[in-house]
């Protein structure tokens, strides 16, 4: 099943993480609230929802995890 709303939310928050508008913590919160049914991206694969979910959500969540910068609590901003 294709879930356009969750795809759009995932893309929106990924863009904001990549360009530095949100921090890792904010990204995790948004993913849990809007995309992954309360799971962190690295835990989502083991959820019951992942087995019956939109087929692109799980791989995108797994790939998004590599965009995290450990210890980054505030968004990166260029001057």
mmCIF file as gemmi writes it, N, C-alpha and C atoms, coordinates in Angstrom:
data_model
loop_
_atom_site.group_PDB
_atom_site.id
_atom_site.type_symbol
_atom_site.label_atom_id
_atom_site.label_alt_id
_atom_site.label_comp_id
_atom_site.label_asym_id
_atom_site.label_entity_id
_atom_site.label_seq_id
_atom_site.pdbx_PDB_ins_code
_atom_site.Cartn_x
_atom_site.Cartn_y
_atom_site.Cartn_z
_atom_site.occupancy
_atom_site.B_iso_or_equiv
_atom_site.pdbx_formal_charge
_atom_site.auth_seq_id
_atom_site.auth_asym_id
_atom_site.pdbx_PDB_model_num
ATOM 1 N N . UNK Axp A 1 ? 0.834 -1.166 0 1 0 ? 1 A 1
ATOM 2 C CA . UNK Axp A 1 ? 0 0 0 1 0 ? 1 A 1
ATOM 3 C C . UNK Axp A 1 ? 0.894 1.249 0 1 0 ? 1 A 1
ATOM 4 N N . UNK Axp A 2 ? 0.601 2.191 -0.823 1 0 ? 2 A 1
ATOM 5 C CA . UNK Axp A 2 ? 1.342 3.448 -0.904 1 0 ? 2 A 1
ATOM 6 C C . UNK Axp A 2 ? 0.69 4.463 0.035 1 0 ? 2 A 1
ATOM 7 N N . UNK Axp A 3 ? 1.485 5.015 0.92 1 0 ? 3 A 1
ATOM 8 C CA . UNK Axp A 3 ? 1.007 6.007 1.876 1 0 ? 3 A 1
ATOM 9 C C . UNK Axp A 3 ? 1.65 7.354 1.531 1 0 ? 3 A 1
ATOM 10 N N . UNK Axp A 4 ? 0.983 8.111 0.684 1 0 ? 4 A 1
ATOM 11 C CA . UNK Axp A 4 ? 1.535 9.377 0.2 1 0 ? 4 A 1
ATOM 12 C C . UNK Axp A 4 ? 1.785 10.385 1.313 1 0 ? 4 A 1
ATOM 13 N N . UNK Axp A 5 ? 0.904 10.429 2.283 1 0 ? 5 A 1
ATOM 14 C CA . UNK Axp A 5 ? 1.055 11.397 3.371 1 0 ? 5 A 1
ATOM 15 C C . UNK Axp A 5 ? 2.337 11.132 4.164 1 0 ? 5 A 1
ATOM 16 N N . UNK Axp A 6 ? 2.574 9.89 4.526 1 0 ? 6 A 1
ATOM 17 C CA . UNK Axp A 6 ? 3.792 9.565 5.278 1 0 ? 6 A 1
ATOM 18 C C . UNK Axp A 6 ? 5.033 9.715 4.41 1 0 ? 6 A 1
ATOM 19 N N . UNK Axp A 7 ? 4.945 9.424 3.129 1 0 ? 7 A 1
ATOM 20 C CA . UNK Axp A 7 ? 6.077 9.641 2.225 1 0 ? 7 A 1
ATOM 21 C C . UNK Axp A 7 ? 6.456 11.123 2.182 1 0 ? 7 A 1
ATOM 22 N N . UNK Axp A 8 ? 5.433 11.965 2.1 1 0 ? 8 A 1
ATOM 23 C CA . UNK Axp A 8 ? 5.68 13.41 2.064 1 0 ? 8 A 1
ATOM 24 C C . UNK Axp A 8 ? 6.299 13.893 3.37 1 0 ? 8 A 1
ATOM 25 N N . UNK Axp A 9 ? 5.81 13.384 4.503 1 0 ? 9 A 1
ATOM 26 C CA . UNK Axp A 9 ? 6.369 13.776 5.799 1 0 ? 9 A 1
ATOM 27 C C . UNK Axp A 9 ? 7.819 13.322 5.92 1 0 ? 9 A 1
ATOM 28 N N . UNK Axp A 10 ? 8.112 12.111 5.478 1 0 ? 10 A 1
ATOM 29 C CA . UNK Axp A 10 ? 9.481 11.604 5.527 1 0 ? 10 A 1
ATOM 30 C C . UNK Axp A 10 ? 10.4 12.461 4.66 1 0 ? 10 A 1
ATOM 31 N N . UNK Axp A 11 ? 9.986 12.763 3.451 1 0 ? 11 A 1
ATOM 32 C CA . UNK Axp A 11 ? 10.793 13.589 2.551 1 0 ? 11 A 1
ATOM 33 C C . UNK Axp A 11 ? 11 14.994 3.125 1 0 ? 11 A 1
ATOM 34 N N . UNK Axp A 12 ? 9.953 15.555 3.674 1 0 ? 12 A 1
ATOM 35 C CA . UNK Axp A 12 ? 10.023 16.895 4.261 1 0 ? 12 A 1
ATOM 36 C C . UNK Axp A 12 ? 11.053 16.944 5.387 1 0 ? 12 A 1
ATOM 37 N N . UNK Axp A 13 ? 10.984 16.005 6.309 1 0 ? 13 A 1
ATOM 38 C CA . UNK Axp A 13 ? 11.894 16.007 7.453 1 0 ? 13 A 1
ATOM 39 C C . UNK Axp A 13 ? 13.308 15.611 7.051 1 0 ? 13 A 1
ATOM 40 N N . UNK Axp A 14 ? 13.452 14.748 6.072 1 0 ? 14 A 1
ATOM 41 C CA . UNK Axp A 14 ? 14.793 14.422 5.569 1 0 ? 14 A 1
ATOM 42 C C . UNK Axp A 14 ? 15.463 15.654 4.956 1 0 ? 14 A 1
ATOM 43 N N . UNK Axp A 15 ? 14.709 16.413 4.18 1 0 ? 15 A 1
ATOM 44 C CA . UNK Axp A 15 ? 15.263 17.645 3.595 1 0 ? 15 A 1
ATOM 45 C C . UNK Axp A 15 ? 15.717 18.602 4.687 1 0 ? 15 A 1
ATOM 46 N N . UNK Axp A 16 ? 14.905 18.755 5.711 1 0 ? 16 A 1
ATOM 47 C CA . UNK Axp A 16 ? 15.258 19.672 6.796 1 0 ? 16 A 1
ATOM 48 C C . UNK Axp A 16 ? 16.468 19.183 7.573 1 0 ? 16 A 1
ATOM 49 N N . UNK Axp A 17 ? 16.624 17.881 7.742 1 0 ? 17 A 1
ATOM 50 C CA . UNK Axp A 17 ? 17.805 17.354 8.413 1 0 ? 17 A 1
ATOM 51 C C . UNK Axp A 17 ? 19.055 17.587 7.573 1 0 ? 17 A 1
ATOM 52 N N . UNK Axp A 18 ? 18.963 17.309 6.28 1 0 ? 18 A 1
ATOM 53 C CA . UNK Axp A 18 ? 20.118 17.417 5.4 1 0 ? 18 A 1
ATOM 54 C C . UNK Axp A 18 ? 20.613 18.853 5.277 1 0 ? 18 A 1
ATOM 55 N N . UNK Axp A 19 ? 19.708 19.806 5.22 1 0 ? 19 A 1
ATOM 56 C CA . UNK Axp A 19 ? 20.15 21.197 5.06 1 0 ? 19 A 1
ATOM 57 C C . UNK Axp A 19 ? 20.401 21.901 6.39 1 0 ? 19 A 1
ATOM 58 N N . UNK Axp A 20 ? 20.188 21.194 7.504 1 0 ? 20 A 1
ATOM 59 C CA . UNK Axp A 20 ? 20.521 21.758 8.804 1 0 ? 20 A 1
ATOM 60 C C . UNK Axp A 20 ? 19.443 22.572 9.479 1 0 ? 20 A 1
ATOM 61 N N . UNK Axp A 21 ? 18.216 22.443 9.054 1 0 ? 21 A 1
ATOM 62 C CA . UNK Axp A 21 ? 17.131 23.195 9.701 1 0 ? 21 A 1
ATOM 63 C C . UNK Axp A 21 ? 16.665 22.541 10.996 1 0 ? 21 A 1
ATOM 64 N N . UNK Axp A 22 ? 16.879 21.239 11.118 1 0 ? 22 A 1
ATOM 65 C CA . UNK Axp A 22 ? 16.509 20.542 12.344 1 0 ? 22 A 1
ATOM 66 C C . UNK Axp A 22 ? 17.697 19.723 12.825 1 0 ? 22 A 1
ATOM 67 N N . UNK Axp A 23 ? 17.711 19.455 14.108 1 0 ? 23 A 1
ATOM 68 C CA . UNK Axp A 23 ? 18.782 18.649 14.703 1 0 ? 23 A 1
ATOM 69 C C . UNK Axp A 23 ? 18.434 17.167 14.601 1 0 ? 23 A 1
ATOM 70 N N . UNK Axp A 24 ? 19.38 16.323 14.977 1 0 ? 24 A 1
ATOM 71 C CA . UNK Axp A 24 ? 19.131 14.884 15.011 1 0 ? 24 A 1
ATOM 72 C C . UNK Axp A 24 ? 17.963 14.556 15.93 1 0 ? 24 A 1
ATOM 73 N N . UNK Axp A 25 ? 17.95 15.186 17.093 1 0 ? 25 A 1
ATOM 74 C CA . UNK Axp A 25 ? 16.886 14.913 18.054 1 0 ? 25 A 1
ATOM 75 C C . UNK Axp A 25 ? 15.517 15.308 17.499 1 0 ? 25 A 1
ATOM 76 N N . UNK Axp A 26 ? 15.452 16.449 16.85 1 0 ? 26 A 1
ATOM 77 C CA . UNK Axp A 26 ? 14.187 16.885 16.247 1 0 ? 26 A 1
ATOM 78 C C . UNK Axp A 26 ? 13.769 15.923 15.139 1 0 ? 26 A 1
ATOM 79 N N . UNK Axp A 27 ? 14.734 15.461 14.35 1 0 ? 27 A 1
ATOM 80 C CA . UNK Axp A 27 ? 14.44 14.505 13.282 1 0 ? 27 A 1
ATOM 81 C C . UNK Axp A 27 ? 13.875 13.216 13.867 1 0 ? 27 A 1
ATOM 82 N N . UNK Axp A 28 ? 14.501 12.703 14.917 1 0 ? 28 A 1
ATOM 83 C CA . UNK Axp A 28 ? 14.018 11.475 15.543 1 0 ? 28 A 1
ATOM 84 C C . UNK Axp A 28 ? 12.598 11.646 16.06 1 0 ? 28 A 1
ATOM 85 N N . UNK Axp A 29 ? 12.331 12.772 16.717 1 0 ? 29 A 1
ATOM 86 C CA . UNK Axp A 29 ? 10.991 13.035 17.235 1 0 ? 29 A 1
ATOM 87 C C . UNK Axp A 29 ? 9.961 13.07 16.112 1 0 ? 29 A 1
ATOM 88 N N . UNK Axp A 30 ? 10.293 13.768 15.03 1 0 ? 30 A 1
ATOM 89 C CA . UNK Axp A 30 ? 9.361 13.868 13.909 1 0 ? 30 A 1
ATOM 90 C C . UNK Axp A 30 ? 9.125 12.507 13.253 1 0 ? 30 A 1
ATOM 91 N N . UNK Axp A 31 ? 10.167 11.704 13.128 1 0 ? 31 A 1
ATOM 92 C CA . UNK Axp A 31 ? 10.012 10.367 12.549 1 0 ? 31 A 1
ATOM 93 C C . UNK Axp A 31 ? 9.108 9.511 13.42 1 0 ? 31 A 1
ATOM 94 N N . UNK Axp A 32 ? 9.333 9.561 14.729 1 0 ? 32 A 1
ATOM 95 C CA . UNK Axp A 32 ? 8.508 8.778 15.637 1 0 ? 32 A 1
ATOM 96 C C . UNK Axp A 32 ? 7.053 9.244 15.621 1 0 ? 32 A 1
ATOM 97 N N . UNK Axp A 33 ? 6.849 10.536 15.595 1 0 ? 33 A 1
ATOM 98 C CA . UNK Axp A 33 ? 5.489 11.08 15.647 1 0 ? 33 A 1
ATOM 99 C C . UNK Axp A 33 ? 4.731 10.917 14.335 1 0 ? 33 A 1
ATOM 100 N N . UNK Axp A 34 ? 5.413 11.053 13.197 1 0 ? 34 A 1
ATOM 101 C CA . UNK Axp A 34 ? 4.712 11.155 11.914 1 0 ? 34 A 1
ATOM 102 C C . UNK Axp A 34 ? 4.937 10.022 10.935 1 0 ? 34 A 1
ATOM 103 N N . UNK Axp A 35 ? 5.967 9.22 11.126 1 0 ? 35 A 1
ATOM 104 C CA . UNK Axp A 35 ? 6.306 8.24 10.09 1 0 ? 35 A 1
ATOM 105 C C . UNK Axp A 35 ? 6.411 6.814 10.607 1 0 ? 35 A 1
ATOM 106 N N . UNK Axp A 36 ? 7.1 6.606 11.718 1 0 ? 36 A 1
ATOM 107 C CA . UNK Axp A 36 ? 7.464 5.235 12.103 1 0 ? 36 A 1
ATOM 108 C C . UNK Axp A 36 ? 6.674 4.654 13.268 1 0 ? 36 A 1
ATOM 109 N N . UNK Axp A 37 ? 5.49 5.171 13.533 1 0 ? 37 A 1
ATOM 110 C CA . UNK Axp A 37 ? 4.605 4.62 14.558 1 0 ? 37 A 1
ATOM 111 C C . UNK Axp A 37 ? 5.269 4.537 15.936 1 0 ? 37 A 1
ATOM 112 N N . UNK Axp A 38 ? 6.103 5.51 16.282 1 0 ? 38 A 1
ATOM 113 C CA . UNK Axp A 38 ? 6.726 5.55 17.59 1 0 ? 38 A 1
ATOM 114 C C . UNK Axp A 38 ? 8.074 4.867 17.691 1 0 ? 38 A 1
ATOM 115 N N . UNK Axp A 39 ? 8.558 4.276 16.6 1 0 ? 39 A 1
ATOM 116 C CA . UNK Axp A 39 ? 9.854 3.608 16.607 1 0 ? 39 A 1
ATOM 117 C C . UNK Axp A 39 ? 10.932 4.551 16.091 1 0 ? 39 A 1
ATOM 118 N N . UNK Axp A 40 ? 12.145 4.398 16.624 1 0 ? 40 A 1
ATOM 119 C CA . UNK Axp A 40 ? 13.286 5.091 16.042 1 0 ? 40 A 1
ATOM 120 C C . UNK Axp A 40 ? 13.59 4.462 14.692 1 0 ? 40 A 1
ATOM 121 N N . UNK Axp A 41 ? 14.228 5.204 13.791 1 0 ? 41 A 1
ATOM 122 C CA . UNK Axp A 41 ? 14.501 4.643 12.464 1 0 ? 41 A 1
ATOM 123 C C . UNK Axp A 41 ? 15.235 3.303 12.494 1 0 ? 41 A 1
ATOM 124 N N . UNK Axp A 42 ? 16.179 3.119 13.421 1 0 ? 42 A 1
ATOM 125 C CA . UNK Axp A 42 ? 16.926 1.864 13.427 1 0 ? 42 A 1
ATOM 126 C C . UNK Axp A 42 ? 16.146 0.719 14.064 1 0 ? 42 A 1
ATOM 127 N N . UNK Axp A 43 ? 15.022 1.002 14.715 1 0 ? 43 A 1
ATOM 128 C CA . UNK Axp A 43 ? 14.207 -0.03 15.346 1 0 ? 43 A 1
ATOM 129 C C . UNK Axp A 43 ? 12.961 -0.382 14.532 1 0 ? 43 A 1
ATOM 130 N N . UNK Axp A 44 ? 12.637 0.434 13.577 1 0 ? 44 A 1
ATOM 131 C CA . UNK Axp A 44 ? 11.382 0.284 12.838 1 0 ? 44 A 1
ATOM 132 C C . UNK Axp A 44 ? 11.265 -1.052 12.12 1 0 ? 44 A 1
ATOM 133 N N . UNK Axp A 45 ? 12.387 -1.59 11.619 1 0 ? 45 A 1
ATOM 134 C CA . UNK Axp A 45 ? 12.346 -2.832 10.846 1 0 ? 45 A 1
ATOM 135 C C . UNK Axp A 45 ? 11.739 -3.989 11.637 1 0 ? 45 A 1
ATOM 136 N N . UNK Axp A 46 ? 11.837 -3.963 12.957 1 0 ? 46 A 1
ATOM 137 C CA . UNK Axp A 46 ? 11.319 -5.067 13.767 1 0 ? 46 A 1
ATOM 138 C C . UNK Axp A 46 ? 9.862 -4.881 14.185 1 0 ? 46 A 1
ATOM 139 N N . UNK Axp A 47 ? 9.257 -3.765 13.811 1 0 ? 47 A 1
ATOM 140 C CA . UNK Axp A 47 ? 7.869 -3.513 14.204 1 0 ? 47 A 1
ATOM 141 C C . UNK Axp A 47 ? 6.896 -4.31 13.341 1 0 ? 47 A 1
ATOM 142 N N . UNK Axp A 48 ? 5.71 -4.542 13.892 1 0 ? 48 A 1
ATOM 143 C CA . UNK Axp A 48 ? 4.669 -5.26 13.147 1 0 ? 48 A 1
ATOM 144 C C . UNK Axp A 48 ? 4.204 -4.44 11.943 1 0 ? 48 A 1
ATOM 145 N N . UNK Axp A 49 ? 4.169 -3.108 12.097 1 0 ? 49 A 1
ATOM 146 C CA . UNK Axp A 49 ? 3.705 -2.236 11.022 1 0 ? 49 A 1
ATOM 147 C C . UNK Axp A 49 ? 4.634 -2.291 9.815 1 0 ? 49 A 1
ATOM 148 N N . UNK Axp A 50 ? 5.919 -2.486 10.033 1 0 ? 50 A 1
ATOM 149 C CA . UNK Axp A 50 ? 6.887 -2.482 8.929 1 0 ? 50 A 1
ATOM 150 C C . UNK Axp A 50 ? 6.629 -3.616 7.939 1 0 ? 50 A 1
ATOM 151 N N . UNK Axp A 51 ? 6.094 -4.709 8.417 1 0 ? 51 A 1
ATOM 152 C CA . UNK Axp A 51 ? 5.861 -5.863 7.547 1 0 ? 51 A 1
ATOM 153 C C . UNK Axp A 51 ? 4.714 -5.636 6.563 1 0 ? 51 A 1
ATOM 154 N N . UNK Axp A 52 ? 3.772 -4.769 6.932 1 0 ? 52 A 1
ATOM 155 C CA . UNK Axp A 52 ? 2.6 -4.513 6.093 1 0 ? 52 A 1
ATOM 156 C C . UNK Axp A 52 ? 2.556 -3.088 5.549 1 0 ? 52 A 1
ATOM 157 N N . UNK Axp A 53 ? 3.627 -2.371 5.712 1 0 ? 53 A 1
ATOM 158 C CA . UNK Axp A 53 ? 3.663 -0.942 5.423 1 0 ? 53 A 1
ATOM 159 C C . UNK Axp A 53 ? 4.012 -0.647 3.965 1 0 ? 53 A 1
ATOM 160 N N . UNK Axp A 54 ? 3.945 0.63 3.623 1 0 ? 54 A 1
ATOM 161 C CA . UNK Axp A 54 ? 4.406 1.136 2.335 1 0 ? 54 A 1
ATOM 162 C C . UNK Axp A 54 ? 5.827 0.615 2.115 1 0 ? 54 A 1
ATOM 163 N N . UNK Axp A 55 ? 6.102 -0.016 0.984 1 0 ? 55 A 1
ATOM 164 C CA . UNK Axp A 55 ? 7.4 -0.674 0.79 1 0 ? 55 A 1
ATOM 165 C C . UNK Axp A 55 ? 8.616 0.258 0.767 1 0 ? 55 A 1
ATOM 166 N N . UNK Axp A 56 ? 8.437 1.55 0.573 1 0 ? 56 A 1
ATOM 167 C CA . UNK Axp A 56 ? 9.595 2.444 0.522 1 0 ? 56 A 1
ATOM 168 C C . UNK Axp A 56 ? 9.931 3.054 1.881 1 0 ? 56 A 1
ATOM 169 N N . UNK Axp A 57 ? 9.008 3.035 2.832 1 0 ? 57 A 1
ATOM 170 C CA . UNK Axp A 57 ? 9.242 3.68 4.122 1 0 ? 57 A 1
ATOM 171 C C . UNK Axp A 57 ? 10.412 3.037 4.871 1 0 ? 57 A 1
ATOM 172 N N . UNK Axp A 58 ? 10.411 1.731 4.989 1 0 ? 58 A 1
ATOM 173 C CA . UNK Axp A 58 ? 11.475 1.056 5.752 1 0 ? 58 A 1
ATOM 174 C C . UNK Axp A 58 ? 12.869 1.319 5.175 1 0 ? 58 A 1
ATOM 175 N N . UNK Axp A 59 ? 13.108 1.105 3.872 1 0 ? 59 A 1
ATOM 176 C CA . UNK Axp A 59 ? 14.449 1.383 3.349 1 0 ? 59 A 1
ATOM 177 C C . UNK Axp A 59 ? 14.862 2.845 3.491 1 0 ? 59 A 1
ATOM 178 N N . UNK Axp A 60 ? 13.923 3.767 3.333 1 0 ? 60 A 1
ATOM 179 C CA . UNK Axp A 60 ? 14.266 5.18 3.474 1 0 ? 60 A 1
ATOM 180 C C . UNK Axp A 60 ? 14.624 5.523 4.921 1 0 ? 60 A 1
ATOM 181 N N . UNK Axp A 61 ? 13.913 4.935 5.873 1 0 ? 61 A 1
ATOM 182 C CA . UNK Axp A 61 ? 14.259 5.155 7.277 1 0 ? 61 A 1
ATOM 183 C C . UNK Axp A 61 ? 15.644 4.592 7.582 1 0 ? 61 A 1
ATOM 184 N N . UNK Axp A 62 ? 15.934 3.411 7.04 1 0 ? 62 A 1
ATOM 185 C CA . UNK Axp A 62 ? 17.245 2.807 7.264 1 0 ? 62 A 1
ATOM 186 C C . UNK Axp A 62 ? 18.355 3.657 6.65 1 0 ? 62 A 1
ATOM 187 N N . UNK Axp A 63 ? 18.137 4.176 5.468 1 0 ? 63 A 1
ATOM 188 C CA . UNK Axp A 63 ? 19.137 5.033 4.83 1 0 ? 63 A 1
ATOM 189 C C . UNK Axp A 63 ? 19.271 6.379 5.546 1 0 ? 63 A 1
ATOM 190 N N . UNK Axp A 64 ? 18.174 6.88 6.072 1 0 ? 64 A 1
ATOM 191 C CA . UNK Axp A 64 ? 18.227 8.178 6.747 1 0 ? 64 A 1
ATOM 192 C C . UNK Axp A 64 ? 19.073 8.122 8.005 1 0 ? 64 A 1
ATOM 193 N N . UNK Axp A 65 ? 19.205 6.956 8.587 1 0 ? 65 A 1
ATOM 194 C CA . UNK Axp A 65 ? 19.954 6.844 9.83 1 0 ? 65 A 1
ATOM 195 C C . UNK Axp A 65 ? 21.424 7.214 9.625 1 0 ? 65 A 1
ATOM 196 N N . UNK Axp A 66 ? 21.952 6.988 8.429 1 0 ? 66 A 1
ATOM 197 C CA . UNK Axp A 66 ? 23.363 7.317 8.177 1 0 ? 66 A 1
ATOM 198 C C . UNK Axp A 66 ? 23.585 8.825 8.06 1 0 ? 66 A 1
ATOM 199 N N . UNK Axp A 67 ? 22.533 9.623 7.994 1 0 ? 67 A 1
ATOM 200 C CA . UNK Axp A 67 ? 22.667 11.076 7.909 1 0 ? 67 A 1
ATOM 201 C C . UNK Axp A 67 ? 22.87 11.728 9.27 1 0 ? 67 A 1
ATOM 202 N N . UNK Axp A 68 ? 22.684 10.963 10.325 1 0 ? 68 A 1
ATOM 203 C CA . UNK Axp A 68 ? 22.856 11.503 11.67 1 0 ? 68 A 1
ATOM 204 C C . UNK Axp A 68 ? 24.318 11.817 11.932 1 0 ? 68 A 1
ATOM 205 N N . UNK Axp A 69 ? 24.551 12.914 12.613 1 0 ? 69 A 1
ATOM 206 C CA . UNK Axp A 69 ? 25.884 13.287 13.06 1 0 ? 69 A 1
ATOM 207 C C . UNK Axp A 69 ? 25.885 13.101 14.572 1 0 ? 69 A 1
ATOM 208 N N . UNK Axp A 70 ? 26.642 12.122 15.084 1 0 ? 70 A 1
ATOM 209 C CA . UNK Axp A 70 ? 26.607 11.852 16.524 1 0 ? 70 A 1
ATOM 210 C C . UNK Axp A 70 ? 26.934 13.094 17.353 1 0 ? 70 A 1
ATOM 211 N N . UNK Axp A 71 ? 26.128 13.312 18.387 1 0 ? 71 A 1
ATOM 212 C CA . UNK Axp A 71 ? 26.364 14.423 19.283 1 0 ? 71 A 1
ATOM 213 C C . UNK Axp A 71 ? 25.869 15.764 18.788 1 0 ? 71 A 1
ATOM 214 N N . UNK Axp A 72 ? 25.268 15.805 17.622 1 0 ? 72 A 1
ATOM 215 C CA . UNK Axp A 72 ? 24.78 17.079 17.087 1 0 ? 72 A 1
ATOM 216 C C . UNK Axp A 72 ? 23.413 17.379 17.693 1 0 ? 72 A 1
ATOM 217 N N . UNK Axp A 73 ? 23.375 18.312 18.63 1 0 ? 73 A 1
ATOM 218 C CA . UNK Axp A 73 ? 22.143 18.639 19.324 1 0 ? 73 A 1
ATOM 219 C C . UNK Axp A 73 ? 21.441 19.84 18.728 1 0 ? 73 A 1
ATOM 220 N N . UNK Axp A 74 ? 22.175 20.66 18.019 1 0 ? 74 A 1
ATOM 221 C CA . UNK Axp A 74 ? 21.568 21.836 17.404 1 0 ? 74 A 1
ATOM 222 C C . UNK Axp A 74 ? 21.781 21.754 15.896 1 0 ? 74 A 1
ATOM 223 N N . UNK Axp A 75 ? 20.904 22.337 15.141 1 0 ? 75 A 1
ATOM 224 C CA . UNK Axp A 75 ? 21.069 22.317 13.687 1 0 ? 75 A 1
ATOM 225 C C . UNK Axp A 75 ? 22.355 23.014 13.255 1 0 ? 75 A 1
ATOM 226 N N . UNK Axp A 76 ? 22.954 22.515 12.216 1 0 ? 76 A 1
ATOM 227 C CA . UNK Axp A 76 ? 24.135 23.137 11.618 1 0 ? 76 A 1
ATOM 228 C C . UNK Axp A 76 ? 23.68 24.331 10.793 1 0 ? 76 A 1
ATOM 229 N N . UNK Axp A 77 ? 24.285 25.454 11.006 1 0 ? 77 A 1
ATOM 230 C CA . UNK Axp A 77 ? 23.906 26.651 10.255 1 0 ? 77 A 1
ATOM 231 C C . UNK Axp A 77 ? 25.163 27.263 9.637 1 0 ? 77 A 1
ATOM 232 N N . UNK Axp A 78 ? 25.047 27.592 8.385 1 0 ? 78 A 1
ATOM 233 C CA . UNK Axp A 78 ? 26.146 28.296 7.718 1 0 ? 78 A 1
ATOM 234 C C . UNK Axp A 78 ? 25.979 29.774 7.904 1 0 ? 78 A 1
ATOM 235 N N . UNK Axp A 79 ? 27.079 30.472 8.013 1 0 ? 79 A 1
ATOM 236 C CA . UNK Axp A 79 ? 27.027 31.937 8.184 1 0 ? 79 A 1
ATOM 237 C C . UNK Axp A 79 ? 26.803 32.619 6.861 1 0 ? 79 A 1
